[in-house]
Amino acid sequence: MKLKDSVPYLLFSAVCLGLLGIFKGAVLFHMEEYSMFSTDALWLKAFFEQPGGIIPLAGAFLVQFCYYPLLGALLMLLLLLALQRLVRAATGCGTWTAFAPSLMLVLYAARMDYGAYLPHAYGILFGPVLGALVAVGFLWLYGRCFEGKKPAPLWLALLLAAGYVAFGVFALLGALLIVVRAFCKGDKPWVLLLALAAAGFAVVFFCSYSNLVYPRINRRFAYLSGLPVRDAFRASRLFLPLVLAALSLLLTALAPVISTKPAASVISTKRSAWRNLPFALSLVLLFSLTYWDRNFHVQARMEKAIALDDWDRVLHLAGKDKAPTRIQVMYRNLALYRKGQLTERMFTFPDASMPLRMRRQGDVTASVSYICAPTVAFHSGLLRTCERWCMELSVTAMKTLYYYKYQAKVALFTGDYDLARKYFRTIGKSLFQRRWVAHYSALADRPELLAQDPEGMRILPLLAAEGYRLDYNGTVENGIIQHYLSVPYVNESVYEWHMAALMLSKMENNFLYDFLERHEKVGGPVTTGIAQAAALFAGTNGDRDLHSYVGQILSSKQSVLREFSQFGNRLNAAPDLEAPETQAWFREYFGRTYWYYYYFTTGLTTN
Amino acid sequence: MRRLLYALAALLALACTPSGYREAAGVDSGVEIYPDYAGVALPCNIAPMNFDIRTEADAWVAVFSGGGETLVRKGPKVRVPVAQWHALLDAAKGGELRITLYSREDGRWSRHPDIVNYVAPEPIDDYVTYRLIEPGYSGYGQLVLRQRRLSDFHEHDLYNNSLSTRQVDQQCINCHSFQNYGTENFQFHARQLNGGTFIATGDRAQKVAFKSGDLMSNAVYPSWHPTEPLIAYSVNKIMQVFLTAHMNRLDAYDDDADLVLYDVESGEVSYIVHNPLAIETFPYWSADGRTLYYASAYLPELGLERGVNVAGTYDRMRYNLWSIPFDPETRTFGTPEMVFHAAAEGLSAVMPRPSPDGKYLLSSAATYGSFHIWHETADLYLTDLRTGETRPLDEANSPRAESFKAWSSNSRWVVFTTRRDDRAYTRLYICYFDEDGNVGKPFLLPQRDPSQNLSLFKSYNVPELTREAVRWTPKEIERALKGPSVGTTEVDRSPGRGGVPVTPDPDAVSGSSVPVGLPASAAATAFPETTAPANDIPKGQSFDQ
């Protein structure tokens, strides 16, 4: 191959690996967590209870490799290059043009948004790619073996019937491509159309209505079997790239028409431009329609770091957030708690409640709670809450490694070792989860080691907080706050969350009471955040004795007291606290303090 | 040539069959098998009790023997062909079935102590119907009512809600119930999408909408009269609570409940009991159709008042078991009588199930409430209806929850749900119940591959035994559910003869309401700020030292 012939391949590879493997690497990692693969007969059997089940099954197998995002991206690249070669071989179109369907399938992966947190089908990442290979494969087979031959309609009809059972809608797409090609080449198109239409209709009808074949499928979507219908339709971002991919395949099937006159005469005058146009157009569509939302990608990276227990990385990512979502704020607080710095540093980060930018899904829209509840509930010590969310979400969406892993950890931490092992058994069937399973299985075998485990050392003390016996049934963030607002002092870990909840809720009197009670009963150092809040609440209380007492307690935090005095003086001197320039000034000089949060951070929402 | 082939085949067979195990030395060490099928009484028509050997060894041979027949299987995964198994059971009927396990380690065979089971001469009914459900609390994905043939492993769907589920609407299905172990007449509820009660009578099916007039809810827990076209239902206001640190995880309680009688032919609904001071639920007919058993919580006894939400005191609710006589000819009820005063023993008994021979009554009892499927303390209790004595069924109970149960039509077998395996997912266990009230060790419902129990993340719910398979197909049922529903006619709205009150408890506590289900995902709620920020700091309050 000459160098200039390899240009499109190199360009496509760079785009695919760069976009998917690097920029969206954490999203690929997420896809692995939000999927599952098992060799259990029961699990495998479910895929064959619908037409086209091979596609999601193969997709579920392949997405495992996204545990290493670059590996997953490489796999995607290889499949898309194979698609390009197959399109060329099947349609005879040019190299550049043949990349159009592949680019649209890159767009499909690149457009995944928060909707990917409520998946309803396995293999949604690789499924359409594999399906496109099948569809074009049908076309290629037709060209190689059946074109121009007399019994072609009959053979193709039989192939379609068998193909639909195996590959679902992609077999129907393949049949459509064959018909398009037949019309282009004048190869008995009407006979072929009739045969394939009859076969397609018959097989879909038979599979939908016969109790013998598929008694459980919803026949409304039978003709779309194999596609992630509930994920990709109803105003989803994924619908458009799938349509574009299908259209681009159909256009490539029209290559025989385009290559004949009079089109050829037009093309030949500006050969390179025309040949490159589909590629260029696809590239423009790719970059203009890709989902670029910053918060979504930061969140995905945070989640990958949490999954890999890299809490420093979570804080590093949080440090760059100027306008985070509540999910990012909660993840940041979890990381701070794990590092023993919750009330020390939680107000040194910007606070916000940026909305999740996404399209509404068909039935249930992914919300803050739906997305992060298991993670946040678990790491803040609300294990039964975590378990309940996992149960509900795995029913509302589908069972995934993410939910099973948290359910396994809840079972482990609450002493249900047999139940934990049941989950381990299933999780361990995934290719890259064996190390995770080995780590936690060892703890299930020797539960006494849990208290020495870094995770156990931070989570187990929180279980001492009975708090509400009745679980708060609202958003997960409010649930955590309500839970920790109500608990008495039981240990330092619970105290830290308790005080964090009081500060977030700006509950002055309760804060002062618990602050003083802990000082008198336990003593010990005071974190910067708590010191700031104590100074503020004592300073605004009006009780001079209290003010003096708190001042004594905070005698080791002179810098906090001095800074508070400066803040107070500036606050009192400010003519208009509502003015944007005033707020900007305070944000610049005191934005990393609790005082800024108390006075200027309002209107936060969570859902 | 043929002889050569036969000789080769024989050589091959010999090569594959482990030899030498028959001369094995006996050892005392037992073998761990899963499931635990040691020392159980089996129905003579049960499916093969396949099991996995968990003890490590180089090779295993299992020899089944009983009634002069033997059957040999090799390998740690013991799978018995159905036909051979039934031949063995036929031979061993009424006697012992022994399983001798041989293990080979370092070339030496050992014979382990026999596993001895008993093959009861009484068969179990041919089918068990159950719902497979994830333990989710407000969302329901793929729900399925399934029938399993107990003599082998054949399963088929009675109905699957994925037939109807659209993106927006979901469908819950529950409370399947059959008339007198047959399947000609049966029913189940569908909620939300295409909601209504599916009632099949012979070749006819209809969807009934119950909630009308003053009925507090749709029909809930059903019980078909064994001979008449009547169904006793409870109507319930069910509330859920979610627990942060309690071992029970989840609870549900009745804020209110009554019993009604539905005439399938006329469509009339009338109250059975409507005591304003009691919460009545879980009706169940006796086999002769002349007695209706139910559970009732008498509020004054518990210090509660009707109409006051009992969310804060649901763990004080205690149900007693009652019976009320019924005359099928006149269709009238008599005066209720208490069968089991569970509250007096600090228990709450629900889900009464009288044996078909009329001698015994099984119930589920725990320390409080009615949602025993999630109560760790829930156990099976047996009431001898001849003497009135009630005792826990210790032979069948476990430290985990036991709840739903069903008698076989010959009163010799009980199938029940239990969370004993892992505390989270219920499984079906079967136990023998002889004429003298002796109870056998429960055993797990046999599966073709026992490891399915370890990989199935669904619970078996509400087992019901029947003699035959349901003839309706899922798609026929779907068609009926998508069709129009028929209403009901309320008659005789005066309160029936209610439960007899017992000594009231003077303590009274009021509760507060608790919301249920997952929160609305899209609506943004204000972040909790309980105080308005102060606008300035009073002068002179600085901390300057």
Short mmCIF file of N, CA and C in Angstrom, two decimals, chain A residues 371-505:
data_model
loop_
_atom_site.label_atom_id
_atom_site.label_comp_id
_atom_site.label_asym_id
_atom_site.label_seq_id
_atom_site.Cartn_x
_atom_site.Cartn_y
_atom_site.Cartn_z
N ILE A 371 -28.05 8.24 38.92
CA ILE A 371 -26.71 8.01 38.40
C ILE A 371 -25.75 7.61 39.50
N CYS A 372 -25.77 8.32 40.61
CA CYS A 372 -24.68 8.16 41.57
C CYS A 372 -25.09 7.54 42.90
N ALA A 373 -26.39 7.25 43.09
CA ALA A 373 -26.85 6.82 44.41
C ALA A 373 -26.09 5.63 44.99
N PRO A 374 -25.90 4.55 44.24
CA PRO A 374 -25.19 3.42 44.87
C PRO A 374 -23.80 3.82 45.36
N THR A 375 -23.05 4.53 44.54
CA THR A 375 -21.69 4.93 44.92
C THR A 375 -21.73 5.83 46.15
N VAL A 376 -22.54 6.85 46.07
CA VAL A 376 -22.55 7.84 47.14
C VAL A 376 -23.10 7.25 48.43
N ALA A 377 -24.17 6.49 48.32
CA ALA A 377 -24.76 5.91 49.54
C ALA A 377 -23.77 4.95 50.20
N PHE A 378 -23.11 4.13 49.40
CA PHE A 378 -22.18 3.17 49.99
C PHE A 378 -21.04 3.89 50.70
N HIS A 379 -20.39 4.79 50.01
CA HIS A 379 -19.19 5.41 50.56
C HIS A 379 -19.49 6.42 51.65
N SER A 380 -20.76 6.76 51.83
CA SER A 380 -21.11 7.59 52.98
C SER A 380 -21.74 6.76 54.08
N GLY A 381 -21.67 5.45 53.96
CA GLY A 381 -22.06 4.56 55.06
C GLY A 381 -23.51 4.15 55.09
N LEU A 382 -24.30 4.53 54.12
CA LEU A 382 -25.71 4.12 54.10
C LEU A 382 -25.83 2.86 53.24
N LEU A 383 -25.49 1.74 53.84
CA LEU A 383 -25.34 0.53 53.03
C LEU A 383 -26.68 -0.01 52.56
N ARG A 384 -27.68 0.00 53.43
CA ARG A 384 -28.99 -0.54 53.00
C ARG A 384 -29.59 0.38 51.95
N THR A 385 -29.35 1.67 52.07
CA THR A 385 -29.80 2.61 51.04
C THR A 385 -29.13 2.27 49.72
N CYS A 386 -27.85 2.01 49.78
CA CYS A 386 -27.11 1.62 48.57
C CYS A 386 -27.71 0.37 47.97
N GLU A 387 -27.98 -0.60 48.82
CA GLU A 387 -28.52 -1.87 48.32
C GLU A 387 -29.88 -1.65 47.68
N ARG A 388 -30.71 -0.83 48.31
CA ARG A 388 -32.04 -0.59 47.77
C ARG A 388 -31.94 0.08 46.40
N TRP A 389 -31.05 1.06 46.29
CA TRP A 389 -30.89 1.71 45.00
C TRP A 389 -30.40 0.72 43.94
N CYS A 390 -29.47 -0.12 44.33
CA CYS A 390 -28.97 -1.11 43.36
C CYS A 390 -30.09 -2.02 42.89
N MET A 391 -30.91 -2.49 43.83
CA MET A 391 -32.01 -3.37 43.48
C MET A 391 -32.96 -2.67 42.53
N GLU A 392 -33.35 -1.46 42.90
CA GLU A 392 -34.33 -0.74 42.09
C GLU A 392 -33.78 -0.42 40.70
N LEU A 393 -32.56 0.06 40.67
CA LEU A 393 -32.01 0.47 39.37
C LEU A 393 -31.73 -0.74 38.49
N SER A 394 -31.34 -1.85 39.09
CA SER A 394 -31.09 -3.03 38.25
C SER A 394 -32.40 -3.59 37.71
N VAL A 395 -33.51 -3.27 38.35
CA VAL A 395 -34.82 -3.65 37.82
C VAL A 395 -35.29 -2.62 36.81
N THR A 396 -35.10 -1.35 37.12
CA THR A 396 -35.54 -0.28 36.22
C THR A 396 -34.72 -0.29 34.93
N ALA A 397 -33.42 -0.48 35.06
CA ALA A 397 -32.54 -0.54 33.89
C ALA A 397 -32.24 -2.01 33.60
N MET A 398 -31.10 -2.48 34.02
CA MET A 398 -30.78 -3.91 33.87
C MET A 398 -29.64 -4.23 34.84
N LYS A 399 -29.38 -5.51 34.97
CA LYS A 399 -28.34 -5.94 35.91
C LYS A 399 -26.97 -5.68 35.29
N THR A 400 -26.13 -5.04 36.06
CA THR A 400 -24.79 -4.74 35.56
C THR A 400 -23.76 -5.03 36.64
N LEU A 401 -22.51 -5.07 36.22
CA LEU A 401 -21.43 -5.28 37.17
C LEU A 401 -21.43 -4.21 38.25
N TYR A 402 -21.72 -3.00 37.87
CA TYR A 402 -21.72 -1.88 38.81
C TYR A 402 -22.66 -2.16 39.97
N TYR A 403 -23.87 -2.57 39.69
CA TYR A 403 -24.83 -2.83 40.76
C TYR A 403 -24.42 -4.06 41.56
N TYR A 404 -24.00 -5.11 40.86
CA TYR A 404 -23.63 -6.32 41.57
C TYR A 404 -22.43 -6.08 42.48
N LYS A 405 -21.50 -5.27 42.04
CA LYS A 405 -20.33 -5.03 42.87
C LYS A 405 -20.71 -4.30 44.15
N TYR A 406 -21.59 -3.35 44.03
CA TYR A 406 -22.01 -2.67 45.25
C TYR A 406 -22.88 -3.56 46.12
N GLN A 407 -23.71 -4.36 45.51
CA GLN A 407 -24.51 -5.29 46.31
C GLN A 407 -23.61 -6.30 47.01
N ALA A 408 -22.56 -6.71 46.34
CA ALA A 408 -21.62 -7.64 46.96
C ALA A 408 -20.93 -6.97 48.15
N LYS A 409 -20.53 -5.73 47.97
CA LYS A 409 -19.83 -5.05 49.06
C LYS A 409 -20.78 -4.79 50.23
N VAL A 410 -22.00 -4.45 49.94
CA VAL A 410 -22.97 -4.26 51.03
C VAL A 410 -23.15 -5.56 51.79
N ALA A 411 -23.29 -6.65 51.05
CA ALA A 411 -23.46 -7.95 51.72
C ALA A 411 -22.24 -8.26 52.58
N LEU A 412 -21.07 -7.96 52.07
CA LEU A 412 -19.83 -8.23 52.81
C LEU A 412 -19.78 -7.39 54.08
N PHE A 413 -20.04 -6.11 53.95
CA PHE A 413 -19.91 -5.20 55.09
C PHE A 413 -21.01 -5.39 56.12
N THR A 414 -22.12 -6.00 55.71
CA THR A 414 -23.20 -6.23 56.68
C THR A 414 -23.21 -7.66 57.18
N GLY A 415 -22.17 -8.43 56.82
CA GLY A 415 -22.03 -9.76 57.38
C GLY A 415 -22.77 -10.86 56.65
N ASP A 416 -23.33 -10.57 55.48
CA ASP A 416 -24.01 -11.61 54.69
C ASP A 416 -22.99 -12.26 53.76
N TYR A 417 -22.12 -13.08 54.30
CA TYR A 417 -20.99 -13.57 53.50
C TYR A 417 -21.44 -14.53 52.40
N ASP A 418 -22.46 -15.34 52.70
CA ASP A 418 -22.96 -16.26 51.66
C ASP A 418 -23.52 -15.48 50.48
N LEU A 419 -24.25 -14.44 50.79
CA LEU A 419 -24.82 -13.61 49.73
C LEU A 419 -23.71 -12.92 48.95
N ALA A 420 -22.70 -12.44 49.68
CA ALA A 420 -21.58 -11.79 49.01
C ALA A 420 -20.90 -12.76 48.03
N ARG A 421 -20.73 -13.98 48.47
CA ARG A 421 -20.07 -14.98 47.60
C ARG A 421 -20.91 -15.28 46.37
N LYS A 422 -22.22 -15.21 46.53
CA LYS A 422 -23.09 -15.41 45.37
C LYS A 422 -22.82 -14.34 44.32
N TYR A 423 -22.69 -13.11 44.77
CA TYR A 423 -22.40 -12.04 43.83
C TYR A 423 -20.98 -12.18 43.27
N PHE A 424 -20.03 -12.56 44.14
CA PHE A 424 -18.65 -12.72 43.67
C PHE A 424 -18.59 -13.75 42.54
N ARG A 425 -19.35 -14.80 42.72
CA ARG A 425 -19.34 -15.88 41.74
C ARG A 425 -19.73 -15.37 40.36
N THR A 426 -20.74 -14.52 40.33
CA THR A 426 -21.20 -13.99 39.05
C THR A 426 -20.25 -12.92 38.53
N ILE A 427 -19.81 -12.02 39.39
CA ILE A 427 -18.90 -10.95 38.97
C ILE A 427 -17.61 -11.55 38.44
N GLY A 428 -17.16 -12.63 39.08
CA GLY A 428 -15.88 -13.24 38.69
C GLY A 428 -15.89 -13.87 37.31
N LYS A 429 -17.09 -13.99 36.71
CA LYS A 429 -17.12 -14.55 35.36
C LYS A 429 -16.68 -13.52 34.33
N SER A 430 -16.66 -12.26 34.71
CA SER A 430 -16.19 -11.23 33.78
C SER A 430 -14.68 -11.28 33.72
N LEU A 431 -14.16 -11.03 32.54
CA LEU A 431 -12.73 -11.23 32.26
C LEU A 431 -11.80 -10.47 33.18
N PHE A 432 -12.14 -9.20 33.47
CA PHE A 432 -11.19 -8.35 34.16
C PHE A 432 -11.62 -7.99 35.58
N GLN A 433 -12.54 -8.76 36.13
CA GLN A 433 -12.99 -8.46 37.49
C GLN A 433 -12.45 -9.47 38.49
N ARG A 434 -11.59 -10.34 38.04
CA ARG A 434 -11.16 -11.41 38.94
C ARG A 434 -10.29 -10.90 40.08
N ARG A 435 -9.52 -9.88 39.79
CA ARG A 435 -8.68 -9.34 40.86
C ARG A 435 -9.57 -8.68 41.92
N TRP A 436 -10.55 -7.97 41.46
CA TRP A 436 -11.50 -7.34 42.39
C TRP A 436 -12.17 -8.41 43.23
N VAL A 437 -12.61 -9.47 42.60
CA VAL A 437 -13.29 -10.56 43.31
C VAL A 437 -12.33 -11.21 44.30
N ALA A 438 -11.11 -11.42 43.90
CA ALA A 438 -10.13 -12.07 44.78
C ALA A 438 -9.92 -11.22 46.04
N HIS A 439 -9.83 -9.93 45.85
CA HIS A 439 -9.62 -9.04 47.00
C HIS A 439 -10.77 -9.14 48.00
N TYR A 440 -11.99 -9.04 47.49
CA TYR A 440 -13.13 -9.04 48.41
C TYR A 440 -13.49 -10.43 48.91
N SER A 441 -13.20 -11.45 48.10
CA SER A 441 -13.45 -12.82 48.57
C SER A 441 -12.57 -13.14 49.77
N ALA A 442 -11.34 -12.64 49.71
CA ALA A 442 -10.44 -12.87 50.84
C ALA A 442 -11.01 -12.25 52.11
N LEU A 443 -11.65 -11.12 51.98
CA LEU A 443 -12.26 -10.47 53.14
C LEU A 443 -13.49 -11.23 53.61
N ALA A 444 -14.21 -11.82 52.68
CA ALA A 444 -15.37 -12.62 53.08
C ALA A 444 -14.92 -13.89 53.81
N ASP A 445 -13.77 -14.41 53.41
CA ASP A 445 -13.26 -15.62 54.07
C ASP A 445 -12.68 -15.30 55.43
N ARG A 446 -12.16 -14.10 55.58
CA ARG A 446 -11.59 -13.68 56.87
C ARG A 446 -12.12 -12.30 57.22
N PRO A 447 -13.34 -12.26 57.71
CA PRO A 447 -13.99 -10.98 57.95
C PRO A 447 -13.25 -10.10 58.97
N GLU A 448 -12.45 -10.72 59.79
CA GLU A 448 -11.74 -9.90 60.79
C GLU A 448 -10.75 -8.95 60.12
N LEU A 449 -10.39 -9.23 58.88
CA LEU A 449 -9.46 -8.36 58.17
C LEU A 449 -10.14 -7.10 57.62
N LEU A 450 -11.46 -7.10 57.64
CA LEU A 450 -12.19 -5.97 57.08
C LEU A 450 -11.87 -4.67 57.83
N ALA A 451 -11.71 -4.80 59.13
CA ALA A 451 -11.44 -3.61 59.93
C ALA A 451 -10.06 -3.02 59.63
N GLN A 452 -9.18 -3.83 59.04
CA GLN A 452 -7.84 -3.33 58.73
C GLN A 452 -7.74 -2.91 57.27
N ASP A 453 -8.75 -3.24 56.50
CA ASP A 453 -8.75 -2.86 55.09
C ASP A 453 -8.96 -1.34 54.99
N PRO A 454 -8.25 -0.65 54.10
CA PRO A 454 -8.42 0.81 54.01
C PRO A 454 -9.87 1.23 53.81
N GLU A 455 -10.60 0.46 53.02
CA GLU A 455 -12.00 0.81 52.80
C GLU A 455 -12.81 0.51 54.06
N GLY A 456 -12.53 -0.63 54.65
CA GLY A 456 -13.25 -1.01 55.85
C GLY A 456 -13.03 -0.02 56.99
N MET A 457 -11.82 0.49 57.07
CA MET A 457 -11.50 1.42 58.15
C MET A 457 -12.32 2.70 58.04
N ARG A 458 -12.75 3.04 56.84
CA ARG A 458 -13.53 4.28 56.68
C ARG A 458 -15.03 4.03 56.68
N ILE A 459 -15.43 2.86 56.22
CA ILE A 459 -16.87 2.59 56.10
C ILE A 459 -17.46 1.99 57.36
N LEU A 460 -16.77 1.05 57.96
CA LEU A 460 -17.33 0.34 59.11
C LEU A 460 -17.73 1.27 60.26
N PRO A 461 -16.92 2.29 60.59
CA PRO A 461 -17.35 3.16 61.70
C PRO A 461 -18.68 3.85 61.42
N LEU A 462 -19.00 4.06 60.15
CA LEU A 462 -20.24 4.77 59.83
C LEU A 462 -21.47 3.92 60.09
N LEU A 463 -21.28 2.60 60.15
CA LEU A 463 -22.43 1.73 60.37
C LEU A 463 -22.97 1.86 61.78
N ALA A 464 -22.19 2.51 62.65
CA ALA A 464 -22.65 2.68 64.02
C ALA A 464 -23.78 3.70 64.12
N ALA A 465 -23.98 4.46 63.06
CA ALA A 465 -25.00 5.51 63.10
C ALA A 465 -26.33 4.95 62.67
N GLU A 466 -27.16 4.52 63.58
CA GLU A 466 -28.49 4.05 63.22
C GLU A 466 -29.28 5.18 62.61
N GLY A 467 -29.21 6.35 63.25
CA GLY A 467 -29.91 7.50 62.70
C GLY A 467 -31.37 7.19 62.45
N TYR A 468 -31.79 7.42 61.25
CA TYR A 468 -33.15 7.09 60.88
C TYR A 468 -33.30 5.58 60.76
N ARG A 469 -34.28 5.04 61.39
CA ARG A 469 -34.60 3.66 61.11
C ARG A 469 -35.36 3.57 59.79
N LEU A 470 -36.11 4.61 59.51
CA LEU A 470 -36.83 4.65 58.25
C LEU A 470 -35.99 5.42 57.24
N ASP A 471 -35.73 4.83 56.13
CA ASP A 471 -34.87 5.43 55.13
C ASP A 471 -35.55 6.63 54.48
N TYR A 472 -34.79 7.67 54.32
CA TYR A 472 -35.33 8.83 53.61
C TYR A 472 -35.57 8.47 52.17
N ASN A 473 -36.76 8.76 51.70
CA ASN A 473 -37.13 8.27 50.39
C ASN A 473 -37.08 9.37 49.32
N GLY A 474 -36.18 10.29 49.49
CA GLY A 474 -36.04 11.35 48.50
C GLY A 474 -34.76 11.17 47.72
N THR A 475 -34.15 12.27 47.32
CA THR A 475 -32.90 12.18 46.57
C THR A 475 -31.80 11.66 47.48
N VAL A 476 -30.79 11.08 46.86
CA VAL A 476 -29.75 10.47 47.68
C VAL A 476 -28.99 11.51 48.49
N GLU A 477 -28.78 12.68 47.91
CA GLU A 477 -28.02 13.71 48.64
C GLU A 477 -28.78 14.17 49.87
N ASN A 478 -30.07 14.46 49.69
CA ASN A 478 -30.87 14.85 50.85
C ASN A 478 -30.97 13.71 51.85
N GLY A 479 -31.00 12.49 51.32
CA GLY A 479 -31.07 11.33 52.21
C GLY A 479 -29.86 11.24 53.13
N ILE A 480 -28.70 11.48 52.57
CA ILE A 480 -27.48 11.42 53.38
C ILE A 480 -27.48 12.55 54.40
N ILE A 481 -27.86 13.73 53.96
CA ILE A 481 -27.87 14.86 54.88
C ILE A 481 -28.86 14.63 56.01
N GLN A 482 -30.07 14.20 55.66
CA GLN A 482 -31.09 13.96 56.69
C GLN A 482 -30.63 12.88 57.65
N HIS A 483 -29.99 11.86 57.12
CA HIS A 483 -29.51 10.78 57.97
C HIS A 483 -28.50 11.30 58.98
N TYR A 484 -27.50 12.03 58.49
CA TYR A 484 -26.44 12.46 59.40
C TYR A 484 -26.82 13.66 60.25
N LEU A 485 -27.87 14.36 59.88
CA LEU A 485 -28.34 15.44 60.76
C LEU A 485 -28.86 14.87 62.07
N SER A 486 -29.38 13.66 62.01
CA SER A 486 -30.11 13.16 63.18
C SER A 486 -29.28 12.28 64.10
N VAL A 487 -28.04 11.97 63.74
CA VAL A 487 -27.32 11.00 64.57
C VAL A 487 -26.55 11.70 65.69
N PRO A 488 -26.50 11.08 66.84
CA PRO A 488 -25.70 11.63 67.94
C PRO A 488 -24.23 11.29 67.72
N TYR A 489 -23.39 11.76 68.62
CA TYR A 489 -21.97 11.44 68.51
C TYR A 489 -21.77 9.96 68.86
N VAL A 490 -21.19 9.20 67.93
CA VAL A 490 -20.84 7.80 68.23
C VAL A 490 -19.35 7.54 68.01
N ASN A 491 -18.79 8.21 67.02
CA ASN A 491 -17.35 8.12 66.78
C ASN A 491 -16.95 9.30 65.88
N GLU A 492 -15.67 9.45 65.66
CA GLU A 492 -15.19 10.61 64.92
C GLU A 492 -15.65 10.60 63.46
N SER A 493 -15.75 9.41 62.89
CA SER A 493 -16.16 9.34 61.48
C SER A 493 -17.59 9.82 61.32
N VAL A 494 -18.46 9.33 62.16
CA VAL A 494 -19.87 9.77 62.10
C VAL A 494 -19.96 11.24 62.42
N TYR A 495 -19.15 11.70 63.39
CA TYR A 495 -19.14 13.12 63.77
C TYR A 495 -18.79 13.99 62.58
N GLU A 496 -17.83 13.54 61.81
CA GLU A 496 -17.40 14.34 60.67
C GLU A 496 -18.55 14.52 59.67
N TRP A 497 -19.25 13.44 59.36
CA TRP A 497 -20.38 13.55 58.44
C TRP A 497 -21.51 14.37 59.06
N HIS A 498 -21.68 14.19 60.35
CA HIS A 498 -22.73 14.92 61.05
C HIS A 498 -22.48 16.42 60.96
N MET A 499 -21.26 16.81 61.24
CA MET A 499 -20.95 18.24 61.20
C MET A 499 -21.00 18.77 59.76
N ALA A 500 -20.59 17.93 58.83
CA ALA A 500 -20.67 18.33 57.42
C ALA A 500 -22.13 18.59 57.05
N ALA A 501 -23.02 17.70 57.50
CA ALA A 501 -24.45 17.87 57.20
C ALA A 501 -24.99 19.15 57.82
N LEU A 502 -24.57 19.43 59.05
CA LEU A 502 -25.03 20.65 59.72
C LEU A 502 -24.53 21.89 59.00
N MET A 503 -23.30 21.85 58.56
CA MET A 503 -22.74 23.01 57.87
C MET A 503 -23.40 23.21 56.52
N LEU A 504 -23.63 22.11 55.81
CA LEU A 504 -24.29 22.22 54.52
C LEU A 504 -25.69 22.79 54.68
N SER A 505 -26.34 22.40 55.76
CA SER A 505 -27.72 22.85 56.00
C SER A 505 -27.77 24.17 56.73
#
